[in-house]
Coordinates of N, CA and C in Angstrom, one line a residue:
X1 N 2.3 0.0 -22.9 CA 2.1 0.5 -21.5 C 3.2 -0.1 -20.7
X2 N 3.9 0.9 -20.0 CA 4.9 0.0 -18.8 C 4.2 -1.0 -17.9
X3 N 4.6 -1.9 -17.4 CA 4.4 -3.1 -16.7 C 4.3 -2.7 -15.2
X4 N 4.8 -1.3 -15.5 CA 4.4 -0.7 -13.6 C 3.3 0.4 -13.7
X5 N 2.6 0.7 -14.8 CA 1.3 1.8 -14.8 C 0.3 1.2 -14.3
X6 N -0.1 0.2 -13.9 CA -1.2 -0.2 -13.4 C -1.0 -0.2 -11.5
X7 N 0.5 -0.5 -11.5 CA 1.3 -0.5 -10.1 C 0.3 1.6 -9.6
X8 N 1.0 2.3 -10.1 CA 0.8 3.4 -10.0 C -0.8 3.9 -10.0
X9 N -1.7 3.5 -11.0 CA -2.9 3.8 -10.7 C -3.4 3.5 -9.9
X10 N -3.1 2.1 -9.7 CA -3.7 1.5 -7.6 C -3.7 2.2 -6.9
X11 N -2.0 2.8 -7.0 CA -1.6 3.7 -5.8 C -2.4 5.1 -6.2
X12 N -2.7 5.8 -7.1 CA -3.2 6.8 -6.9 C -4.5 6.6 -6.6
X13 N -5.2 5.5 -7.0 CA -6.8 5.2 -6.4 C -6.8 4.9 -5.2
X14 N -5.3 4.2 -4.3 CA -5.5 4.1 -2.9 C -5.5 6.1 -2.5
X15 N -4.5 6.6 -2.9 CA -4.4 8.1 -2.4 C -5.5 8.5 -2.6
X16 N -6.5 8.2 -3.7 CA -7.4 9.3 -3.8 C -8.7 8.9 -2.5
X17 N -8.5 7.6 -2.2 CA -9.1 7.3 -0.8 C -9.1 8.1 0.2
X18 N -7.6 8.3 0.0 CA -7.1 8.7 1.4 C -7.5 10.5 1.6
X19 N -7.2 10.8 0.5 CA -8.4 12.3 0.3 C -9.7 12.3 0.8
X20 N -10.3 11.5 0.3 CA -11.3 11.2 1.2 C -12.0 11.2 2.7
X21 N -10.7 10.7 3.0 CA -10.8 10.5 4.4 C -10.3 11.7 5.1
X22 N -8.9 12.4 4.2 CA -9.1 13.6 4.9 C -10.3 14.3 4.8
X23 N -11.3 14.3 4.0 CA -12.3 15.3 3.7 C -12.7 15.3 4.7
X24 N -13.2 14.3 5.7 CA -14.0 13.5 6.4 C -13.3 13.7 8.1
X25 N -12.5 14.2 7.9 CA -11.6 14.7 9.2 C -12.4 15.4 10.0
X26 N -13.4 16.0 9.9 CA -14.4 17.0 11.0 C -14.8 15.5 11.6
X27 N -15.0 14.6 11.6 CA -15.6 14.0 11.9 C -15.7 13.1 13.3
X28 N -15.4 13.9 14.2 CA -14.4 13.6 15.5 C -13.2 12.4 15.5
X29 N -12.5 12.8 14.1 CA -11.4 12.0 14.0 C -11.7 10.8 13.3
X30 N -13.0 10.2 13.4 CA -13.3 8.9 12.5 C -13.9 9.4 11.4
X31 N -12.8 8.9 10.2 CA -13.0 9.4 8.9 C -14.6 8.7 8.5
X32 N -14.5 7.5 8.8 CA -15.3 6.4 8.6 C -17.3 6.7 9.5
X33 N -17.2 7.2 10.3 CA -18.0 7.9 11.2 C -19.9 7.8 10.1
X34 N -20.5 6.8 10.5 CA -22.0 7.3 9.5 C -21.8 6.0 8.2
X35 N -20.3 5.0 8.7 CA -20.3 4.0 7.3 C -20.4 3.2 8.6
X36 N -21.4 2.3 7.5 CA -21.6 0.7 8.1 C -20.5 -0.2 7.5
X37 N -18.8 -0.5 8.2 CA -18.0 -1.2 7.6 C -18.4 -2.7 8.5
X38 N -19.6 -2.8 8.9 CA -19.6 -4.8 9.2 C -19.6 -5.5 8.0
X39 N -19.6 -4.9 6.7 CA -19.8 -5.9 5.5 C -18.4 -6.5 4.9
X40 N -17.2 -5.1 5.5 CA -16.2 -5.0 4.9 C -15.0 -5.1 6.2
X41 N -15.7 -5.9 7.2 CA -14.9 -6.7 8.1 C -13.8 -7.4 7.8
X42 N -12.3 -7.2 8.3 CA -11.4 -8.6 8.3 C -11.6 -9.8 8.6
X43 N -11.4 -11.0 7.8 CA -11.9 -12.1 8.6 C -11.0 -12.5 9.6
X44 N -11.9 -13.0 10.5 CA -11.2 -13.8 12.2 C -10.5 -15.0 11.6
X45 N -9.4 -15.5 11.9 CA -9.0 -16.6 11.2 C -7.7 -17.0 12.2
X46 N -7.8 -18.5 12.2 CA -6.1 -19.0 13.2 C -5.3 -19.3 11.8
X47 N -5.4 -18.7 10.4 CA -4.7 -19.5 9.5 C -3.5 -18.6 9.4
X48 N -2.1 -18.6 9.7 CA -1.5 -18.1 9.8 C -1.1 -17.1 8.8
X49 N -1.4 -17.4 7.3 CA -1.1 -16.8 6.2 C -2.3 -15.4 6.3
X50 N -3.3 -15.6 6.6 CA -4.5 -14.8 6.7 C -4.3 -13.6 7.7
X51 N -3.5 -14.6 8.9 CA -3.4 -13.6 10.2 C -2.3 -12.4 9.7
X52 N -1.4 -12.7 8.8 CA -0.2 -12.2 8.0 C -0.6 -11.3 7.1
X53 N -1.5 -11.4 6.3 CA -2.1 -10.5 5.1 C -3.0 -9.4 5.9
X54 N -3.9 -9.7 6.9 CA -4.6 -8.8 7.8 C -3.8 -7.9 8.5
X55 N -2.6 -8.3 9.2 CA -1.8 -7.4 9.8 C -0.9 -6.3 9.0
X56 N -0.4 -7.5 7.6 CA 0.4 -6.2 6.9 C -0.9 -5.1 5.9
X57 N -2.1 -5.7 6.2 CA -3.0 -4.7 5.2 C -3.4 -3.7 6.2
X58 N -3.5 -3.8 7.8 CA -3.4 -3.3 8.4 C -2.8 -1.7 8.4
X59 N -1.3 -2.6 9.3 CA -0.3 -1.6 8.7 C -0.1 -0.6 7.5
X60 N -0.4 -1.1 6.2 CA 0.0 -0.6 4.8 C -1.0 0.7 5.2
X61 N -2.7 0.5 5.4 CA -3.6 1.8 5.5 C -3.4 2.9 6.7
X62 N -2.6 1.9 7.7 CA -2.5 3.5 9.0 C -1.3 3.7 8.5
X63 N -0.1 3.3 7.6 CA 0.6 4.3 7.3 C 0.9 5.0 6.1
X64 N -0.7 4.8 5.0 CA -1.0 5.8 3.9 C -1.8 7.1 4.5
X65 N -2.2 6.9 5.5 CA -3.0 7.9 6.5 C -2.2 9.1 6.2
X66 N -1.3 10.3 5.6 CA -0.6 10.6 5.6 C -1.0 12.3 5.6
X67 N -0.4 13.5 6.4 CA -0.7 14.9 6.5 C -0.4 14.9 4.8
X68 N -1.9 15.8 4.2 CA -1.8 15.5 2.6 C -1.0 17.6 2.8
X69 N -0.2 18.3 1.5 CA 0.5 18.6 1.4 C -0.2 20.0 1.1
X70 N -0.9 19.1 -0.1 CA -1.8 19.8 -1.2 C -0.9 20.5 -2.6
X71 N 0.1 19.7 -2.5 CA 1.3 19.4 -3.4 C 1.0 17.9 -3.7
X72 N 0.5 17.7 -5.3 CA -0.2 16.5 -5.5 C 1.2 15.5 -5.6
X73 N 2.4 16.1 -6.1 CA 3.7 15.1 -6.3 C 3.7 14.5 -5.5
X74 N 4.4 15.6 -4.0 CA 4.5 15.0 -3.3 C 3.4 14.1 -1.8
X75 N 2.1 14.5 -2.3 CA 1.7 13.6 -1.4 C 1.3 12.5 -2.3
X76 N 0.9 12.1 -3.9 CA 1.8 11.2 -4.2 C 2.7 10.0 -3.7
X77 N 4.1 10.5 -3.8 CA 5.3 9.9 -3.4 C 5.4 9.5 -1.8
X78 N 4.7 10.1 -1.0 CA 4.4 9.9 0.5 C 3.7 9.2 0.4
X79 N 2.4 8.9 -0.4 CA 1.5 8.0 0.1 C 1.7 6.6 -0.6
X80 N 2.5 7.0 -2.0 CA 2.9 5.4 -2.5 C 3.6 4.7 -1.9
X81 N 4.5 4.8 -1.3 CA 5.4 4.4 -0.1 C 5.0 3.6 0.6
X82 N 4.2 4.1 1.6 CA 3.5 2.8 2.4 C 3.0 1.9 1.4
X83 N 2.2 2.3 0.2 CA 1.8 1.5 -0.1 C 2.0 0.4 -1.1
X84 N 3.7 0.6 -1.3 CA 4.7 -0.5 -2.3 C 4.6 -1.1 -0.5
X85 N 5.3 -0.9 0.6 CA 6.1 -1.0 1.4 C 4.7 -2.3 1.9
X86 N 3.4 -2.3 1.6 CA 1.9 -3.2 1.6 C 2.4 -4.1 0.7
X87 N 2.5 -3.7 -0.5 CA 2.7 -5.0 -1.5 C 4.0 -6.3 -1.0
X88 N 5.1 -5.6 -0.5 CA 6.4 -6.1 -0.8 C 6.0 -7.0 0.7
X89 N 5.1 -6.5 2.1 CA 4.8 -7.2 3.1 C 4.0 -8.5 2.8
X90 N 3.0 -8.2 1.8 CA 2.1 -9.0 0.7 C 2.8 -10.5 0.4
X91 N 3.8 -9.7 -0.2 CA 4.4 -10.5 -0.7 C 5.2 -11.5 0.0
X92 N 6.0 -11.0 0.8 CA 6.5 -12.0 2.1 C 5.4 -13.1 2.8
X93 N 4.4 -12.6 2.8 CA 3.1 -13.6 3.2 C 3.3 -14.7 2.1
X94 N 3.6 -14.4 1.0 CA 3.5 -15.5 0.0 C 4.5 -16.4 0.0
X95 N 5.8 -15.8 0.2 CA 7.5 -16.6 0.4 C 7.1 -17.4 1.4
X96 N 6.5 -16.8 2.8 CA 6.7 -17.7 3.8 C 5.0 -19.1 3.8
X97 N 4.3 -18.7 3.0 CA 3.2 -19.3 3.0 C 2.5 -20.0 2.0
X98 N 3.0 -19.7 0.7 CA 2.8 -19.9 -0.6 C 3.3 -20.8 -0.8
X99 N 2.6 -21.7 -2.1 CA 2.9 -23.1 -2.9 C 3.3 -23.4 -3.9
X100 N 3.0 -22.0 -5.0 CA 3.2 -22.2 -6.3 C 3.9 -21.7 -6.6
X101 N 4.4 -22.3 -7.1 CA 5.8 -21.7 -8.0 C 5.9 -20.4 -8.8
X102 N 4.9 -20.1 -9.1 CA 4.5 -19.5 -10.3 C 3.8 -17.8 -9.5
X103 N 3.4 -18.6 -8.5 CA 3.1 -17.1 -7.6 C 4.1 -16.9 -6.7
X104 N 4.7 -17.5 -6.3 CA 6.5 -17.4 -5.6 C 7.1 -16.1 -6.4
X105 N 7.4 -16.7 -7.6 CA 7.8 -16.1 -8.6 C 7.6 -14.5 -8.8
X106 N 6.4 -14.7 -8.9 CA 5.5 -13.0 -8.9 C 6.0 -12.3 -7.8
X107 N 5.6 -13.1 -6.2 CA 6.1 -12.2 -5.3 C 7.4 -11.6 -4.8
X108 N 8.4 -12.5 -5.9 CA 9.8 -12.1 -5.9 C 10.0 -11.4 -6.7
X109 N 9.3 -11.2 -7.6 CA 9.7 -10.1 -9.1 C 9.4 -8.6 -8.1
X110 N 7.5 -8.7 -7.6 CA 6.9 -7.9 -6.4 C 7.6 -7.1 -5.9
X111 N 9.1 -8.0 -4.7 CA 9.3 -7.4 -3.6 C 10.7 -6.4 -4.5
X112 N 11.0 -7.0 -5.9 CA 12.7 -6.5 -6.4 C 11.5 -4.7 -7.2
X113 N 10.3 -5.1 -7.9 CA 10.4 -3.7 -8.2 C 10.1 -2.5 -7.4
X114 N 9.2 -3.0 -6.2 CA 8.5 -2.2 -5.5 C 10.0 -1.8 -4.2
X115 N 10.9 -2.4 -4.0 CA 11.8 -1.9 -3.2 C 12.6 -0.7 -3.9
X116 N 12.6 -1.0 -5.6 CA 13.3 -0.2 -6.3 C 12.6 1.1 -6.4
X117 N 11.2 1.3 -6.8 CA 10.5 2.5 -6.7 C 10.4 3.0 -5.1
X118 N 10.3 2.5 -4.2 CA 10.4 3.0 -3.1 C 11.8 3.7 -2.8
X119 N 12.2 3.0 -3.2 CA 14.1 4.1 -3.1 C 14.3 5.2 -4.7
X120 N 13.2 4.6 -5.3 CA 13.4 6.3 -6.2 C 12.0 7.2 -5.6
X121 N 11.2 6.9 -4.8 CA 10.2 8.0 -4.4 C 10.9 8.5 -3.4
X122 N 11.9 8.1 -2.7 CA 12.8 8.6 -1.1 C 13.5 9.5 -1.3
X123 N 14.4 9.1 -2.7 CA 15.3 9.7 -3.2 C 14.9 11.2 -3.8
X124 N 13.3 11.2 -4.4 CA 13.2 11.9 -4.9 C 12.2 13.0 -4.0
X125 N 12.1 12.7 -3.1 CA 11.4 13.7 -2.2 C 12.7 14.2 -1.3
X126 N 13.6 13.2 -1.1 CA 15.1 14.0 -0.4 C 15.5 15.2 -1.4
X127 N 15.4 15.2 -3.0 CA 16.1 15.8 -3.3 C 15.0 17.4 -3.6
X128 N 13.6 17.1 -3.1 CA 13.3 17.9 -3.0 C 12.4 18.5 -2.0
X129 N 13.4 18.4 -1.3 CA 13.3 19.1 0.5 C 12.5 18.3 1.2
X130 N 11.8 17.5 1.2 CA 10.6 16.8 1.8 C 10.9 15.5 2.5

């Protein structure tokens, strides 16, 4: 198995989320509308590394939020996007905050593949019209 198929299933398990939430779109706009998310709170925290992981996980989900196509490629390749573009911010949480060597490491391997698939899903929705 390639060393990026598990990269990929994430992302289609995050997209298939995000179907979801389009289902859930009557919902005066809150997909979430009838879920009790107090379990699944971000934690409050002055630690700066935490403040850093909350904001880019933030980010990464309001910009998989994406108008789905109903073209599975390309909403796909739209929605993995943000969500390498999550990891590779992930990962900078770890450069600027991180101890170990060994997970340094990872998040530098992290930010070199996920920048590389993000410029072949760009590439490949430029070349087809999207």
């Amino acid at each position: 198995m390639h060393k990026l198929t598990p990269v990929f299933i994430a992302g289609a398990l995050a997209i298939s989320g995000g179907l979801a939430i389009a289902e859930n779109q009557g919902n005066g706009g809150d997909p979430m509308q009838g879920h009790n998310m107090s379990d699944h709170a971000m934690p409050v925290s002055d630690n700066p590394a935490t403040e850093a992981f909350v904001a880019a996980n933030g980010r990464m989900h309001k910009d998989m939020t994406i108008a789905f196509s109903g073209d599975a490629d390309i909403d796909f390749m739209r929605g993995m996007i943000p969500h390498h573009q999550g990891a590779i911010d992930m990962a900078k949480v770890v450069l600027e905050h991180g101890k170990d060597p060994q997970v340094r490491k990872l998040a530098e391997e992290v930010i070199k593949a996920q920048e590389g698939e993000i410029a072949t899903m760009k590439t490949w929705l430029s070349d087809h019209g999207k």
